[in-house]
Short mmCIF file of C-alpha atoms in Angstrom, two decimals:
data_model
loop_
_atom_site.label_atom_id
_atom_site.label_comp_id
_atom_site.label_asym_id
_atom_site.label_seq_id
_atom_site.Cartn_x
_atom_site.Cartn_y
_atom_site.Cartn_z
CA GLN A 1 -5.45 -11.34 13.17
CA LYS A 2 -4.14 -8.13 12.23
CA GLU A 3 -6.39 -5.79 10.38
CA VAL A 4 -3.51 -5.50 7.60
CA GLU A 5 -1.52 -8.26 6.50
CA GLN A 6 1.71 -7.88 4.80
CA ASP A 7 4.66 -10.40 4.10
CA PRO A 8 7.56 -9.00 5.46
CA GLY A 9 10.00 -10.77 2.79
CA PRO A 10 12.55 -10.29 1.83
CA LEU A 11 11.86 -10.32 -1.68
CA SER A 12 14.97 -10.52 -4.16
CA VAL A 13 14.72 -9.76 -7.53
CA PRO A 14 17.39 -9.07 -10.41
CA GLU A 15 17.60 -5.61 -11.96
CA GLY A 16 15.02 -4.98 -14.61
CA ALA A 17 12.19 -7.30 -13.11
CA ILE A 18 8.73 -6.86 -12.25
CA VAL A 19 8.02 -6.48 -8.77
CA SER A 20 4.53 -7.23 -7.00
CA LEU A 21 4.13 -6.32 -3.57
CA ASN A 22 0.52 -7.13 -1.75
CA CYS A 23 -1.46 -6.52 1.37
CA THR A 24 -4.60 -7.89 2.59
CA TYR A 25 -7.06 -6.51 4.93
CA SER A 26 -10.05 -7.54 6.90
CA ASN A 27 -12.04 -4.66 7.55
CA SER A 28 -14.20 -3.63 4.80
CA ALA A 29 -14.40 -0.06 6.09
CA PHE A 30 -11.10 0.98 4.81
CA GLN A 31 -11.75 3.57 2.25
CA TYR A 32 -8.08 5.20 1.36
CA PHE A 33 -5.03 2.97 0.44
CA MET A 34 -1.34 4.14 0.18
CA TRP A 35 1.91 2.95 -0.47
CA TYR A 36 5.17 3.96 1.16
CA ARG A 37 8.74 3.38 0.64
CA GLN A 38 11.36 3.37 3.51
CA TYR A 39 14.83 3.49 2.78
CA SER A 40 17.03 2.10 5.89
CA ARG A 41 16.93 4.47 9.07
CA LYS A 42 14.92 6.86 7.21
CA GLY A 43 11.45 8.06 7.37
CA PRO A 44 8.75 6.77 5.13
CA GLU A 45 7.50 8.52 1.81
CA LEU A 46 4.42 8.31 0.12
CA LEU A 47 4.53 6.53 -3.38
CA MET A 48 0.90 5.97 -4.28
CA TYR A 49 -2.35 7.06 -3.04
CA THR A 50 -5.78 5.74 -4.18
CA TYR A 51 -9.30 5.46 -2.75
CA SER A 52 -11.11 3.35 -5.56
CA SER A 53 -10.89 0.12 -7.03
CA GLY A 54 -8.99 -0.29 -10.03
CA ASN A 55 -5.50 0.70 -11.28
CA LYS A 56 -3.36 3.72 -10.63
CA GLU A 57 -0.34 4.41 -12.74
CA ASP A 58 2.66 6.65 -11.91
CA GLY A 59 5.73 6.05 -13.96
CA ARG A 60 7.13 2.92 -13.11
CA PHE A 61 4.88 2.24 -10.15
CA THR A 62 1.40 0.86 -10.37
CA ALA A 63 -1.21 0.50 -7.30
CA GLN A 64 -4.07 -1.60 -7.86
CA VAL A 65 -7.18 -2.11 -5.51
CA ASP A 66 -9.53 -5.10 -5.12
CA LYS A 67 -12.36 -4.13 -2.61
CA SER A 68 -14.24 -7.18 -3.26
CA SER A 69 -11.39 -9.22 -2.42
CA LYS A 70 -9.95 -6.93 0.12
CA TYR A 71 -6.48 -6.81 -1.69
CA ILE A 72 -3.98 -4.16 -2.68
CA SER A 73 -1.08 -4.43 -4.88
CA LEU A 74 1.96 -2.35 -5.81
CA PHE A 75 3.69 -3.32 -9.06
CA ILE A 76 7.10 -1.88 -9.83
CA ARG A 77 8.39 -2.32 -13.34
CA ASP A 78 11.65 -2.03 -14.73
CA SER A 79 13.05 -2.63 -10.93
CA GLN A 80 16.15 -0.81 -10.24
CA PRO A 81 18.83 -1.49 -7.23
CA SER A 82 17.70 2.02 -5.85
CA ASP A 83 14.07 0.56 -5.46
CA SER A 84 15.56 -1.37 -2.62
CA ALA A 85 13.79 -0.40 0.46
CA THR A 86 10.84 -1.66 2.75
CA TYR A 87 7.31 -0.82 1.01
CA LEU A 88 4.76 -0.26 3.51
CA CYS A 89 0.98 -0.25 2.61
CA ALA A 90 -1.40 1.90 4.64
CA MET A 91 -5.20 2.24 4.89
CA ILE A 92 -7.47 4.57 6.39
CA VAL A 93 -10.95 4.07 7.63
CA LEU A 94 -13.09 6.81 9.41
CA SER A 95 -13.43 6.26 13.08
CA GLY A 96 -15.09 8.50 15.18
CA GLY A 97 -15.04 11.63 13.08
CA SER A 98 -11.24 11.12 12.67
CA TYR A 99 -9.24 9.29 9.81
CA ILE A 100 -6.98 6.63 11.47
CA PRO A 101 -4.35 5.01 9.15
CA THR A 102 -3.41 1.49 9.66
CA PHE A 103 -0.06 0.13 8.31
CA GLY A 104 1.10 -3.17 7.39
CA ARG A 105 4.19 -4.57 8.61
CA GLY A 106 6.17 -3.82 5.33
CA THR A 107 7.94 -5.93 2.70
CA SER A 108 11.67 -5.36 2.35
CA LEU A 109 12.57 -5.64 -1.37
CA ILE A 110 16.07 -6.05 -2.69
CA VAL A 111 16.95 -5.57 -6.31
CA HIS A 112 20.18 -6.88 -7.19
CA PRO A 113 22.47 -5.75 -10.39
CA ASP B 1 11.62 14.43 4.83
CA GLY B 2 9.64 17.43 3.75
CA GLY B 3 9.46 20.21 6.29
CA ILE B 4 9.46 17.85 9.35
CA THR B 5 12.58 17.66 11.82
CA GLN B 6 13.01 15.38 14.52
CA SER B 7 15.60 15.39 17.04
CA PRO B 8 17.88 13.99 18.31
CA LYS B 9 18.51 11.24 15.66
CA TYR B 10 19.95 8.77 17.89
CA LEU B 11 19.16 8.93 22.02
CA PHE B 12 20.40 6.94 24.55
CA ARG B 13 18.85 6.31 27.95
CA LYS B 14 19.25 4.71 31.01
CA GLU B 15 16.59 2.54 32.58
CA GLY B 16 14.24 4.70 34.68
CA GLN B 17 14.85 8.03 32.78
CA ASN B 18 12.32 9.74 31.13
CA VAL B 19 13.38 11.28 27.68
CA THR B 20 11.72 13.86 25.41
CA LEU B 21 11.62 13.49 21.45
CA SER B 22 11.36 16.72 19.75
CA CYS B 23 9.19 16.95 16.27
CA GLU B 24 8.83 20.45 14.43
CA GLN B 25 7.18 21.21 11.39
CA ASN B 26 6.90 24.31 9.17
CA LEU B 27 4.36 22.74 6.66
CA ASN B 28 1.47 24.64 8.47
CA HIS B 29 -0.22 21.41 9.12
CA ASP B 30 -3.15 20.90 11.48
CA ALA B 31 -2.26 17.04 12.24
CA MET B 32 0.38 15.28 13.77
CA TYR B 33 1.23 11.84 14.89
CA TRP B 34 3.55 10.07 16.66
CA TYR B 35 4.59 6.30 15.50
CA ARG B 36 6.96 3.55 16.92
CA GLN B 37 8.58 1.03 14.61
CA ASP B 38 9.95 -2.14 15.53
CA PRO B 39 11.75 -4.65 13.31
CA GLY B 40 9.07 -6.69 11.32
CA GLN B 41 5.98 -4.73 13.04
CA GLY B 42 5.23 -1.93 11.00
CA LEU B 43 4.06 1.37 12.23
CA ARG B 44 1.99 1.46 15.25
CA LEU B 45 0.40 4.86 16.21
CA ILE B 46 1.30 6.29 19.79
CA TYR B 47 -0.46 9.53 19.85
CA TYR B 48 -2.21 11.86 17.41
CA SER B 49 -3.36 15.34 17.53
CA GLN B 50 -5.58 17.11 15.41
CA ILE B 51 -5.19 20.77 16.63
CA VAL B 52 -3.61 22.81 19.24
CA ASN B 53 -3.91 21.64 22.97
CA ASP B 54 -5.78 18.33 22.04
CA PHE B 55 -4.33 15.03 21.16
CA GLN B 56 -5.76 11.49 21.35
CA LYS B 57 -4.39 8.34 22.34
CA GLY B 58 -3.44 5.89 19.58
CA ASP B 59 -2.94 1.83 19.97
CA ILE B 60 -0.05 1.87 22.22
CA ALA B 61 -0.09 5.13 24.22
CA GLU B 62 0.81 3.41 27.61
CA GLY B 63 4.20 4.76 28.77
CA TYR B 64 4.04 7.71 26.64
CA SER B 65 3.15 11.15 26.80
CA VAL B 66 2.70 14.28 24.49
CA SER B 67 1.81 17.75 24.49
CA ARG B 68 0.59 20.35 21.56
CA GLU B 69 1.35 23.77 22.79
CA LYS B 70 2.00 25.12 19.39
CA LYS B 71 0.82 24.06 16.08
CA GLU B 72 4.40 23.51 14.76
CA SER B 73 5.48 21.29 17.61
CA PHE B 74 4.57 17.77 19.19
CA PRO B 75 6.97 16.50 21.56
CA LEU B 76 6.90 12.81 22.77
CA THR B 77 8.10 11.85 26.26
CA VAL B 78 9.07 8.47 27.06
CA THR B 79 8.59 7.55 30.26
CA SER B 80 9.98 5.02 32.83
CA ALA B 81 6.68 3.43 32.87
CA GLN B 82 7.27 2.51 29.08
CA LYS B 83 8.57 -1.27 29.57
CA ASN B 84 10.47 -1.77 26.24
CA PRO B 85 11.24 1.69 24.86
CA THR B 86 14.05 0.70 22.78
CA ALA B 87 12.51 1.44 18.82
CA PHE B 88 12.62 3.86 16.07
CA TYR B 89 10.14 6.71 16.55
CA LEU B 90 8.73 8.38 13.52
CA CYS B 91 6.72 11.72 13.65
CA ALA B 92 4.41 12.58 10.95
CA SER B 93 2.05 15.68 10.03
CA SER B 94 -0.66 16.12 7.30
CA LEU B 95 -3.05 18.78 6.31
CA ASN B 96 -6.03 17.24 8.08
CA LEU B 97 -6.27 14.07 9.93
CA GLY B 98 -5.93 11.27 7.50
CA GLY B 99 -8.27 11.10 4.47
CA ARG B 100 -7.07 12.46 1.38
CA ASP B 101 -4.39 14.18 2.75
CA THR B 102 -0.94 13.00 2.63
CA GLN B 103 1.18 12.04 5.60
CA TYR B 104 4.55 13.49 5.53
CA PHE B 105 7.22 11.65 7.85
CA GLY B 106 10.24 13.11 9.67
CA PRO B 107 13.59 11.25 9.36
CA GLY B 108 13.07 9.36 12.77
CA THR B 109 14.78 9.19 16.21
CA ARG B 110 16.48 5.86 17.26
CA LEU B 111 16.08 5.52 20.95
CA THR B 112 18.17 2.91 22.62
CA VAL B 113 17.63 2.08 26.38
CA LEU B 114 21.03 0.99 28.03
#
């Protein structure tokens, strides 16, 4: 079993829909949680970063962390075709004095006009 | 892509050849990383380095080698010992090693073995 599970999709939604992207994890030692967006053939870019349970909002994006359930989510409101990309969750745990990031497989999102 | 450059963008290699992928950053970051990305596999850590002249193996280091002679440079060599090297390779850097600091990624190098 992988430490971080993420459904690869693809997830196809109409423009304007609310999108929910999710990851589950098994290692309760994960301390920091991130969401990256990756356009085709490009490097990932950081969207959201959080380290506590609860919600964090940034524009149309909301990151949610539930440490008790080992579950994180990214919500996108009023989705746009430009949101079409692969979304990667990532988590960090302190290991031997170093912070080692672990990534999910990524979910492919398609927002159609 | 921030201040990280990777070259070349596309690279073709014959079986049995070693190739070196370049990664340079001008962000004055201490930590640098190399990841491999395969379709449906997400990012897998190959090597990382926190300071000059020091680096650590990641989850899939076999068949790869790195050096960190300068703070701004972290080249990755894909050796002939890597059995399945065709993949998208991403370099990243951060101010410190993970934690509260953001990882910035380069644009990637797509390596194809012919």
